[in-house]
Amino acid sequence: MDALTISVILLWAAVLALGLMLWALSRQVGVLFERVAPMGALVTDAGPAVGAPSPILALTGLQSEHVPIGGPQAQPTLLFFLAPTCPACKKLIPILKALARDEDKALRVVLASDGDADHLLFIREQGLTHLPYVLSTELGMSYRVSRLPYAVLMDRQGTVTAKGLVNSREQLDSLLNAQDMGTPTIQQYLGDPAQHAH
């Protein structure tokens, strides 16, 4: 055998070896993707359960606006609990403003807080004057909110359709996606093979 034949054989062996390694790597990427699938918002058992009616409250916002919570509404409601001192909340404010602007006719965004902070200054600094903003300890207790930022999504009838602790845009989107898919949480959707058949 001459050198050219040996080099062609070695080259083909290398190509086959690389093909096998690429196949094995692609399988591992698939396994890894299954293990780290997007988890969505962290859902807690506290407060009204998904599928249960929301507590009905007639509140007044910081800018003297009437803010009804629960019961029949003209559009679905995203109730977002935040605090002026919460860094994760501040990170999500641009997303909430964009959501309120883009989904103006399809979704009502309501901000909720409590405490002694200067909330009026906060909403002016953050450009939130166009959104309803309520201060209510009763509202937070009704939903058993213990950590922030926390979001509750309700349909037009005032039924809780999704809820959870949201620390990122992806987790906030997961609540909206769960509602669109008709499932309580993204975690349940990913864990139920029957859901994927739709």
Coordinates of N, CA and C in Angstrom, one line a residue:
M1 N 0.8 -1.2 0.0 CA 0.0 0.0 0.0 C 0.9 1.2 0.0
D2 N 0.5 2.2 -0.8 CA 1.3 3.4 -0.9 C 0.7 4.4 0.2
A3 N 1.4 5.5 0.3 CA 1.1 6.5 1.3 C -0.3 7.2 1.1
L4 N -0.6 7.4 -0.2 CA -1.9 8.0 -0.6 C -3.1 7.1 -0.1
T5 N -3.0 5.8 -0.3 CA -4.1 4.9 0.1 C -4.2 4.9 1.6
I6 N -3.1 4.9 2.3 CA -3.1 4.9 3.8 C -3.8 6.2 4.3
S7 N -3.4 7.3 3.7 CA -4.0 8.6 4.2 C -5.5 8.7 3.9
V8 N -5.9 8.1 2.7 CA -7.4 8.1 2.4 C -8.1 7.2 3.4
I9 N -7.6 6.1 3.8 CA -8.2 5.2 4.8 C -8.3 5.9 6.1
L10 N -7.2 6.5 6.5 CA -7.2 7.2 7.8 C -8.2 8.4 7.8
L11 N -8.3 9.1 6.7 CA -9.2 10.2 6.6 C -10.6 9.7 6.7
W12 N -11.0 8.6 6.0 CA -12.3 8.0 6.2 C -12.6 7.5 7.6
A13 N -11.6 7.0 8.2 CA -11.8 6.5 9.6 C -12.0 7.7 10.5
A14 N -11.3 8.8 10.3 CA -11.5 10.1 11.1 C -13.0 10.6 10.8
V15 N -13.4 10.6 9.6 CA -14.7 11.1 9.2 C -15.8 10.3 9.9
L16 N -15.7 9.0 9.9 CA -16.6 8.1 10.6 C -16.6 8.3 12.1
A17 N -15.4 8.5 12.7 CA -15.3 8.7 14.1 C -16.0 10.1 14.5
L18 N -15.8 11.1 13.7 CA -16.4 12.4 13.9 C -17.9 12.3 13.8
G19 N -18.4 11.5 12.8 CA -19.8 11.3 12.7 C -20.4 10.7 13.9
L20 N -19.8 9.6 14.4 CA -20.2 9.0 15.6 C -20.2 9.9 16.8
M21 N -19.2 10.7 16.9 CA -19.1 11.6 18.1 C -20.2 12.7 18.0
L22 N -20.5 13.2 16.7 CA -21.5 14.2 16.5 C -22.9 13.6 16.9
W23 N -23.1 12.3 16.5 CA -24.4 11.7 16.9 C -24.5 11.5 18.4
A24 N -23.5 11.1 19.1 CA -23.5 11.0 20.5 C -23.7 12.3 21.2
L25 N -23.1 13.4 20.7 CA -23.2 14.7 21.3 C -24.7 15.2 21.1
S26 N -25.3 15.0 19.9 CA -26.6 15.4 19.7 C -27.6 14.7 20.6
R27 N -27.4 13.5 20.9 CA -28.2 12.7 21.9 C -28.1 13.3 23.3
Q28 N -26.9 13.7 23.7 CA -26.6 14.3 25.0 C -27.3 15.6 25.1
V29 N -27.2 16.4 24.0 CA -27.9 17.7 24.0 C -29.4 17.6 24.2
G30 N -30.0 16.6 23.6 CA -31.4 16.3 23.7 C -31.7 15.9 25.2
V31 N -30.9 15.0 25.8 CA -31.1 14.6 27.2 C -31.0 15.9 28.1
L32 N -30.0 16.7 27.9 CA -29.8 17.9 28.7 C -31.0 18.8 28.5
F33 N -31.5 19.0 27.3 CA -32.6 19.9 27.1 C -33.8 19.4 27.9
E34 N -34.1 18.1 27.9 CA -35.2 17.6 28.7 C -35.0 17.8 30.2
R35 N -33.8 17.8 30.7 CA -33.5 18.0 32.1 C -33.7 19.4 32.5
V36 N -33.3 20.4 31.7 CA -33.4 21.8 32.0 C -34.4 22.5 31.2
A37 N -35.6 21.9 31.0 CA -36.7 22.6 30.3 C -37.1 23.8 31.1
P38 N -37.6 24.8 30.4 CA -38.0 26.0 31.1 C -39.0 25.7 32.2
M39 N -38.8 26.2 33.4 CA -39.6 25.8 34.6 C -40.8 26.7 34.7
G40 N -40.7 28.0 34.2 CA -41.9 28.9 34.4 C -41.9 29.4 35.8
A41 N -43.0 30.2 36.1 CA -43.1 30.8 37.4 C -43.2 29.8 38.5
L42 N -42.6 30.1 39.7 CA -42.7 29.2 40.8 C -44.1 29.3 41.5
V43 N -44.9 28.3 41.3 CA -46.2 28.3 41.8 C -46.3 27.8 43.2
T44 N -47.0 28.6 44.1 CA -47.2 28.2 45.5 C -48.6 27.7 45.7
D45 N -48.8 27.0 46.8 CA -50.1 26.5 47.1 C -50.9 27.5 47.9
A46 N -50.2 28.6 48.4 CA -50.9 29.6 49.2 C -51.9 30.4 48.3
G47 N -52.9 30.9 49.0 CA -53.9 31.8 48.3 C -54.8 31.0 47.4
P48 N -55.7 31.7 46.7 CA -56.7 31.1 45.8 C -56.0 30.1 44.8
A49 N -56.5 28.9 44.7 CA -56.0 27.9 43.8 C -56.3 28.3 42.3
V50 N -55.4 27.8 41.4 CA -55.7 28.0 40.0 C -57.0 27.3 39.7
G51 N -57.9 28.0 39.0 CA -59.2 27.5 38.8 C -60.3 28.0 39.7
A52 N -59.9 28.6 40.9 CA -60.8 29.1 41.9 C -61.1 30.6 41.6
P53 N -62.2 31.1 42.1 CA -62.5 32.5 41.9 C -61.6 33.3 42.7
S54 N -61.2 34.5 42.2 CA -60.4 35.4 42.9 C -61.2 36.1 44.0
P55 N -60.6 36.5 45.1 CA -61.3 37.4 46.1 C -61.8 38.6 45.4
I56 N -63.0 39.1 45.7 CA -63.5 40.3 45.1 C -63.3 41.5 46.0
L57 N -62.5 42.5 45.5 CA -62.2 43.7 46.3 C -62.5 44.9 45.5
A58 N -63.0 46.0 46.1 CA -63.2 47.2 45.4 C -62.1 48.2 46.0
L59 N -61.1 48.4 45.3 CA -60.0 49.2 45.8 C -59.9 50.6 45.1
T60 N -59.2 51.5 45.7 CA -58.9 52.8 45.1 C -57.4 52.9 44.9
G61 N -57.0 53.3 43.7 CA -55.6 53.4 43.4 C -54.9 54.6 44.0
L62 N -53.6 54.7 43.9 CA -52.9 55.9 44.4 C -53.3 57.2 43.7
Q63 N -53.8 57.1 42.5 CA -54.1 58.3 41.8 C -55.7 58.5 41.8
S64 N -56.3 57.9 42.8 CA -57.7 58.0 43.1 C -58.6 57.3 42.1
E65 N -58.0 56.4 41.3 CA -58.8 55.6 40.3 C -59.5 54.4 41.0
H66 N -60.6 54.0 40.5 CA -61.3 52.9 41.0 C -60.7 51.6 40.4
V67 N -60.3 50.7 41.3 CA -59.6 49.4 40.8 C -60.3 48.2 41.4
P68 N -61.3 47.7 40.6 CA -61.9 46.4 41.1 C -61.0 45.2 40.8
I69 N -61.0 44.3 41.8 CA -60.2 43.1 41.7 C -61.2 41.9 41.8
G70 N -61.1 40.9 40.9 CA -62.0 39.8 41.0 C -63.3 40.1 40.4
G71 N -64.1 39.1 40.2 CA -65.5 39.3 39.6 C -65.3 39.5 38.1
P72 N -66.5 39.6 37.5 CA -66.5 39.8 36.0 C -65.8 41.2 35.6
Q73 N -64.9 41.1 34.6 CA -64.2 42.3 34.1 C -64.3 42.3 32.6
A74 N -64.0 43.4 32.0 CA -64.0 43.6 30.6 C -62.9 42.8 29.9
Q75 N -61.8 42.6 30.6 CA -60.7 41.9 30.0 C -59.9 41.1 31.1
P76 N -59.1 40.1 30.8 CA -58.3 39.4 31.8 C -57.4 40.4 32.5
T77 N -57.1 40.1 33.7 CA -56.3 40.9 34.6 C -55.0 40.3 35.0
L78 N -53.9 41.0 34.9 CA -52.6 40.5 35.5 C -52.4 41.4 36.7
L79 N -52.4 40.8 37.9 CA -52.2 41.5 39.1 C -50.7 41.2 39.5
F80 N -49.9 42.3 39.5 CA -48.5 42.2 39.8 C -48.1 42.8 41.1
F81 N -47.7 42.0 42.1 CA -47.3 42.5 43.4 C -45.8 42.9 43.3
L82 N -45.5 44.1 43.8 CA -44.1 44.6 43.7 C -43.9 45.5 44.9
A83 N -42.6 46.0 45.0 CA -42.2 46.9 46.1 C -41.2 47.8 45.5
P84 N -41.2 49.1 45.9 CA -40.1 50.0 45.4 C -38.7 49.6 45.7
T85 N -38.6 48.8 46.8 CA -37.2 48.4 47.2 C -36.8 47.1 46.7
C86 N -37.6 46.5 45.8 CA -37.3 45.1 45.3 C -36.6 45.2 43.9
P87 N -35.3 44.8 43.9 CA -34.5 44.9 42.6 C -35.1 44.1 41.5
A88 N -35.6 42.9 41.8 CA -36.2 42.0 40.8 C -37.4 42.7 40.2
C89 N -38.2 43.3 41.0 CA -39.4 44.0 40.6 C -39.0 45.1 39.6
K90 N -38.0 45.9 39.9 CA -37.6 47.0 39.1 C -37.1 46.5 37.7
K91 N -36.5 45.3 37.7 CA -36.0 44.7 36.5 C -37.1 44.4 35.5
L92 N -38.3 44.1 36.1 CA -39.5 43.6 35.3 C -40.4 44.8 34.9
I93 N -40.1 46.0 35.5 CA -41.0 47.1 35.1 C -41.0 47.4 33.6
P94 N -39.9 47.5 32.9 CA -40.0 47.8 31.5 C -40.8 46.7 30.7
I95 N -40.8 45.5 31.2 CA -41.5 44.4 30.6 C -43.0 44.6 30.8
L96 N -43.4 45.0 32.1 CA -44.8 45.2 32.4 C -45.3 46.4 31.6
K97 N -44.5 47.5 31.5 CA -45.0 48.6 30.7 C -45.2 48.3 29.2
A98 N -44.3 47.5 28.7 CA -44.5 47.1 27.3 C -45.7 46.2 27.1
L99 N -45.9 45.3 28.1 CA -47.1 44.4 28.1 C -48.3 45.2 28.2
A100 N -48.4 46.1 29.1 CA -49.6 47.0 29.2 C -49.9 47.8 27.9
R101 N -48.8 48.2 27.3 CA -48.9 49.0 26.0 C -49.4 48.1 24.9
D102 N -48.7 47.0 24.7 CA -48.9 46.1 23.6 C -50.3 45.3 23.7
E103 N -50.7 45.0 24.9 CA -51.9 44.2 25.1 C -53.0 45.0 25.7
D104 N -53.0 46.3 25.4 CA -53.9 47.3 26.1 C -55.4 46.8 26.0
K105 N -55.8 46.3 24.9 CA -57.2 45.9 24.7 C -57.4 44.4 25.2
A106 N -56.4 43.6 25.3 CA -56.6 42.2 25.7 C -56.2 41.9 27.1
L107 N -55.5 42.8 27.9 CA -55.1 42.5 29.2 C -55.0 43.8 30.0
R108 N -55.5 43.7 31.2 CA -55.4 44.8 32.2 C -54.3 44.5 33.2
V109 N -53.3 45.4 33.3 CA -52.2 45.2 34.2 C -52.5 46.1 35.4
V110 N -52.5 45.5 36.6 CA -52.7 46.2 37.9 C -51.5 45.9 38.7
L111 N -50.9 47.0 39.3 CA -49.8 46.9 40.2 C -50.3 47.0 41.6
A112 N -49.7 46.2 42.5 CA -50.1 46.2 43.9 C -48.9 46.2 44.8
S113 N -49.0 46.9 45.9 CA -48.0 47.0 46.9 C -48.5 47.3 48.3
D114 N -47.7 47.4 49.2 CA -48.0 47.9 50.5 C -46.8 48.5 51.2
G115 N -46.9 48.9 52.4 CA -45.7 49.4 53.1 C -45.6 50.9 53.1
D116 N -44.5 51.5 53.7 CA -44.4 52.9 53.9 C -43.6 53.7 52.9
A117 N -43.1 53.0 51.9 CA -42.3 53.7 50.9 C -43.1 54.8 50.2
D118 N -42.4 55.7 49.6 CA -43.0 56.8 48.8 C -43.4 56.2 47.4
H119 N -44.6 55.7 47.4 CA -45.1 55.0 46.2 C -45.4 56.0 45.1
L120 N -45.9 57.2 45.4 CA -46.2 58.1 44.4 C -44.9 58.6 43.6
L121 N -43.8 58.8 44.4 CA -42.5 59.1 43.8 C -42.0 57.9 42.9
F122 N -42.2 56.7 43.4 CA -41.8 55.5 42.7 C -42.5 55.4 41.4
I123 N -43.8 55.6 41.4 CA -44.5 55.4 40.1 C -44.2 56.5 39.1
R124 N -43.9 57.7 39.6 CA -43.5 58.8 38.7 C -42.1 58.5 38.2
E125 N -41.1 58.1 39.0 CA -39.8 57.8 38.6 C -39.7 56.7 37.6
Q126 N -40.6 55.7 37.8 CA -40.6 54.5 36.9 C -41.5 54.6 35.7
G127 N -42.2 55.8 35.6 CA -43.1 56.0 34.5 C -44.3 55.0 34.5
L128 N -44.9 54.9 35.7 CA -46.0 53.9 35.8 C -47.4 54.7 36.1
T129 N -47.4 56.0 35.8 CA -48.6 56.7 36.1 C -49.9 56.3 35.3
H130 N -49.6 55.6 34.1 CA -50.7 55.1 33.3 C -51.3 53.8 33.7
L131 N -50.7 53.1 34.7 CA -51.2 51.8 35.2 C -51.8 52.0 36.6
P132 N -52.9 51.2 36.8 CA -53.5 51.3 38.2 C -52.5 50.7 39.2
Y133 N -52.4 51.4 40.3 CA -51.4 51.1 41.3 C -52.1 51.2 42.7
V134 N -52.3 50.0 43.3 CA -53.0 50.0 44.6 C -52.1 49.7 45.8
L135 N -52.4 50.3 46.9 CA -51.7 50.0 48.2 C -52.7 49.3 49.0
S136 N -52.5 48.0 49.3 CA -53.5 47.2 50.0 C -52.9 46.0 50.7
T137 N -52.8 46.1 52.0 CA -52.3 44.9 52.8 C -53.3 43.8 52.6
E138 N -54.6 44.1 52.6 CA -55.7 43.1 52.5 C -55.6 42.3 51.2
L139 N -55.2 43.0 50.1 CA -55.0 42.3 48.8 C -53.9 41.3 48.9
G140 N -52.8 41.7 49.4 CA -51.6 40.8 49.6 C -52.0 39.6 50.4
M141 N -52.7 39.9 51.5 CA -53.1 38.8 52.4 C -54.1 37.8 51.7
S142 N -55.0 38.4 50.9 CA -56.0 37.6 50.2 C -55.3 36.5 49.3
Y143 N -54.2 36.9 48.7 CA -53.5 36.0 47.8 C -52.3 35.3 48.5
R144 N -52.1 35.6 49.8 CA -51.1 35.0 50.6 C -49.7 35.2 49.9
V145 N -49.4 36.5 49.5 CA -48.2 36.8 48.9 C -47.1 36.9 50.0
S146 N -46.1 36.1 49.9 CA -45.0 36.2 50.9 C -43.7 36.6 50.4
R147 N -43.5 36.5 49.0 CA -42.3 36.9 48.4 C -42.6 37.7 47.1
L148 N -41.7 38.6 46.7 CA -41.9 39.4 45.5 C -40.8 39.2 44.5
P149 N -41.1 39.5 43.3 CA -42.3 39.9 42.6 C -43.2 38.6 42.4
Y150 N -44.5 38.9 42.6 CA -45.5 37.8 42.5 C -46.6 38.3 41.5
A151 N -47.1 37.4 40.7 CA -48.1 37.7 39.7 C -49.3 36.7 39.8
V152 N -50.5 37.3 39.6 CA -51.7 36.5 39.5 C -52.4 36.9 38.2
L153 N -52.8 35.9 37.4 CA -53.5 36.1 36.2 C -54.9 35.6 36.3
M154 N -55.9 36.5 36.0 CA -57.3 36.1 36.1 C -58.0 36.3 34.8
D155 N -59.0 35.5 34.5 CA -59.7 35.6 33.2 C -60.8 36.7 33.4
R156 N -61.7 36.8 32.4 CA -62.7 37.8 32.4 C -63.8 37.6 33.5
Q157 N -63.9 36.3 34.0 CA -64.9 36.0 35.0 C -64.3 36.2 36.4
G158 N -63.0 36.5 36.5 CA -62.3 36.7 37.8 C -61.8 35.4 38.4
T159 N -61.7 34.4 37.5 CA -61.1 33.1 38.0 C -59.6 33.1 37.8
V160 N -58.9 32.7 38.8 CA -57.4 32.6 38.8 C -57.0 31.6 37.8
T161 N -56.3 32.0 36.7 CA -55.9 31.0 35.7 C -54.4 30.7 35.8
A162 N -53.6 31.5 36.4 CA -52.2 31.2 36.6 C -51.7 32.1 37.7
K163 N -50.6 31.7 38.4 CA -50.1 32.5 39.4 C -48.7 32.0 39.8
G164 N -47.9 32.9 40.4 CA -46.6 32.4 40.8 C -45.6 33.5 41.0
L165 N -44.5 33.1 41.6 CA -43.3 34.0 41.9 C -42.6 34.2 40.6
V166 N -42.4 35.4 40.1 CA -41.7 35.7 38.8 C -40.5 36.6 39.0
N167 N -39.4 36.0 38.7 CA -38.1 36.8 38.8 C -37.5 37.2 37.5
S168 N -38.1 36.8 36.4 CA -37.6 37.0 35.1 C -38.7 37.2 34.0
R169 N -38.3 37.7 32.9 CA -39.3 37.8 31.8 C -39.8 36.4 31.4
E170 N -39.0 35.4 31.4 CA -39.4 34.1 31.0 C -40.5 33.6 32.0
Q171 N -40.3 33.8 33.3 CA -41.3 33.3 34.2 C -42.6 34.1 34.1
L172 N -42.5 35.4 33.8 CA -43.7 36.2 33.6 C -44.4 35.7 32.3
D173 N -43.7 35.4 31.2 CA -44.2 34.9 30.0 C -44.9 33.5 30.2
S174 N -44.3 32.7 31.1 CA -44.8 31.4 31.4 C -46.2 31.5 31.9
L175 N -46.6 32.5 32.7 CA -47.9 32.6 33.2 C -48.9 32.9 32.0
L176 N -48.5 33.8 31.2 CA -49.3 34.1 30.0 C -49.5 32.9 29.1
N177 N -48.3 32.2 28.9 CA -48.4 31.0 28.0 C -49.2 29.9 28.6
A178 N -49.2 29.7 29.9 CA -50.0 28.7 30.6 C -51.5 29.0 30.4
Q179 N -51.8 30.3 30.5 CA -53.2 30.7 30.3 C -53.6 30.4 28.8
D180 N -52.8 30.8 27.9 CA -53.1 30.6 26.4 C -53.2 29.1 26.1
M181 N -52.5 28.2 26.8 CA -52.5 26.8 26.5 C -53.6 26.1 27.4
G182 N -54.3 26.8 28.2 CA -55.3 26.3 29.0 C -54.8 25.3 30.1
T183 N -53.6 25.5 30.6 CA -53.1 24.7 31.6 C -52.7 25.5 32.8
P184 N -52.8 25.0 34.1 CA -52.5 25.8 35.2 C -51.0 26.3 35.3
T185 N -50.1 25.5 34.9 CA -48.7 25.9 34.9 C -47.9 25.2 33.7
I186 N -46.8 25.9 33.4 CA -45.9 25.3 32.3 C -45.4 23.9 32.8
Q187 N -45.1 23.8 34.1 CA -44.6 22.6 34.7 C -45.5 21.4 34.4
Q188 N -46.8 21.7 34.6 CA -47.8 20.6 34.4 C -47.9 20.3 32.9
Y189 N -47.8 21.3 32.1 CA -47.9 21.1 30.7 C -46.7 20.2 30.2
L190 N -45.5 20.5 30.7 CA -44.3 19.7 30.3 C -44.4 18.3 30.9
G191 N -45.0 18.1 32.0 CA -45.1 16.8 32.7 C -46.2 15.9 32.2
D192 N -47.1 16.5 31.4 CA -48.3 15.7 30.9 C -48.2 15.4 29.4
P193 N -47.8 14.2 29.1 CA -47.6 13.9 27.6 C -48.9 14.1 26.8
A194 N -50.1 13.9 27.5 CA -51.3 14.1 26.7 C -51.5 15.5 26.2
Q195 N -50.9 16.5 26.9 CA -51.0 17.9 26.5 C -50.3 18.1 25.2
H196 N -49.2 17.4 25.0 CA -48.4 17.7 23.8 C -49.0 17.2 22.5
A197 N -50.1 16.3 22.7 CA -50.7 15.8 21.5 C -51.6 16.8 20.8
H198 N -51.9 17.9 21.6 CA -52.8 19.0 21.0 C -52.1 19.8 20.0

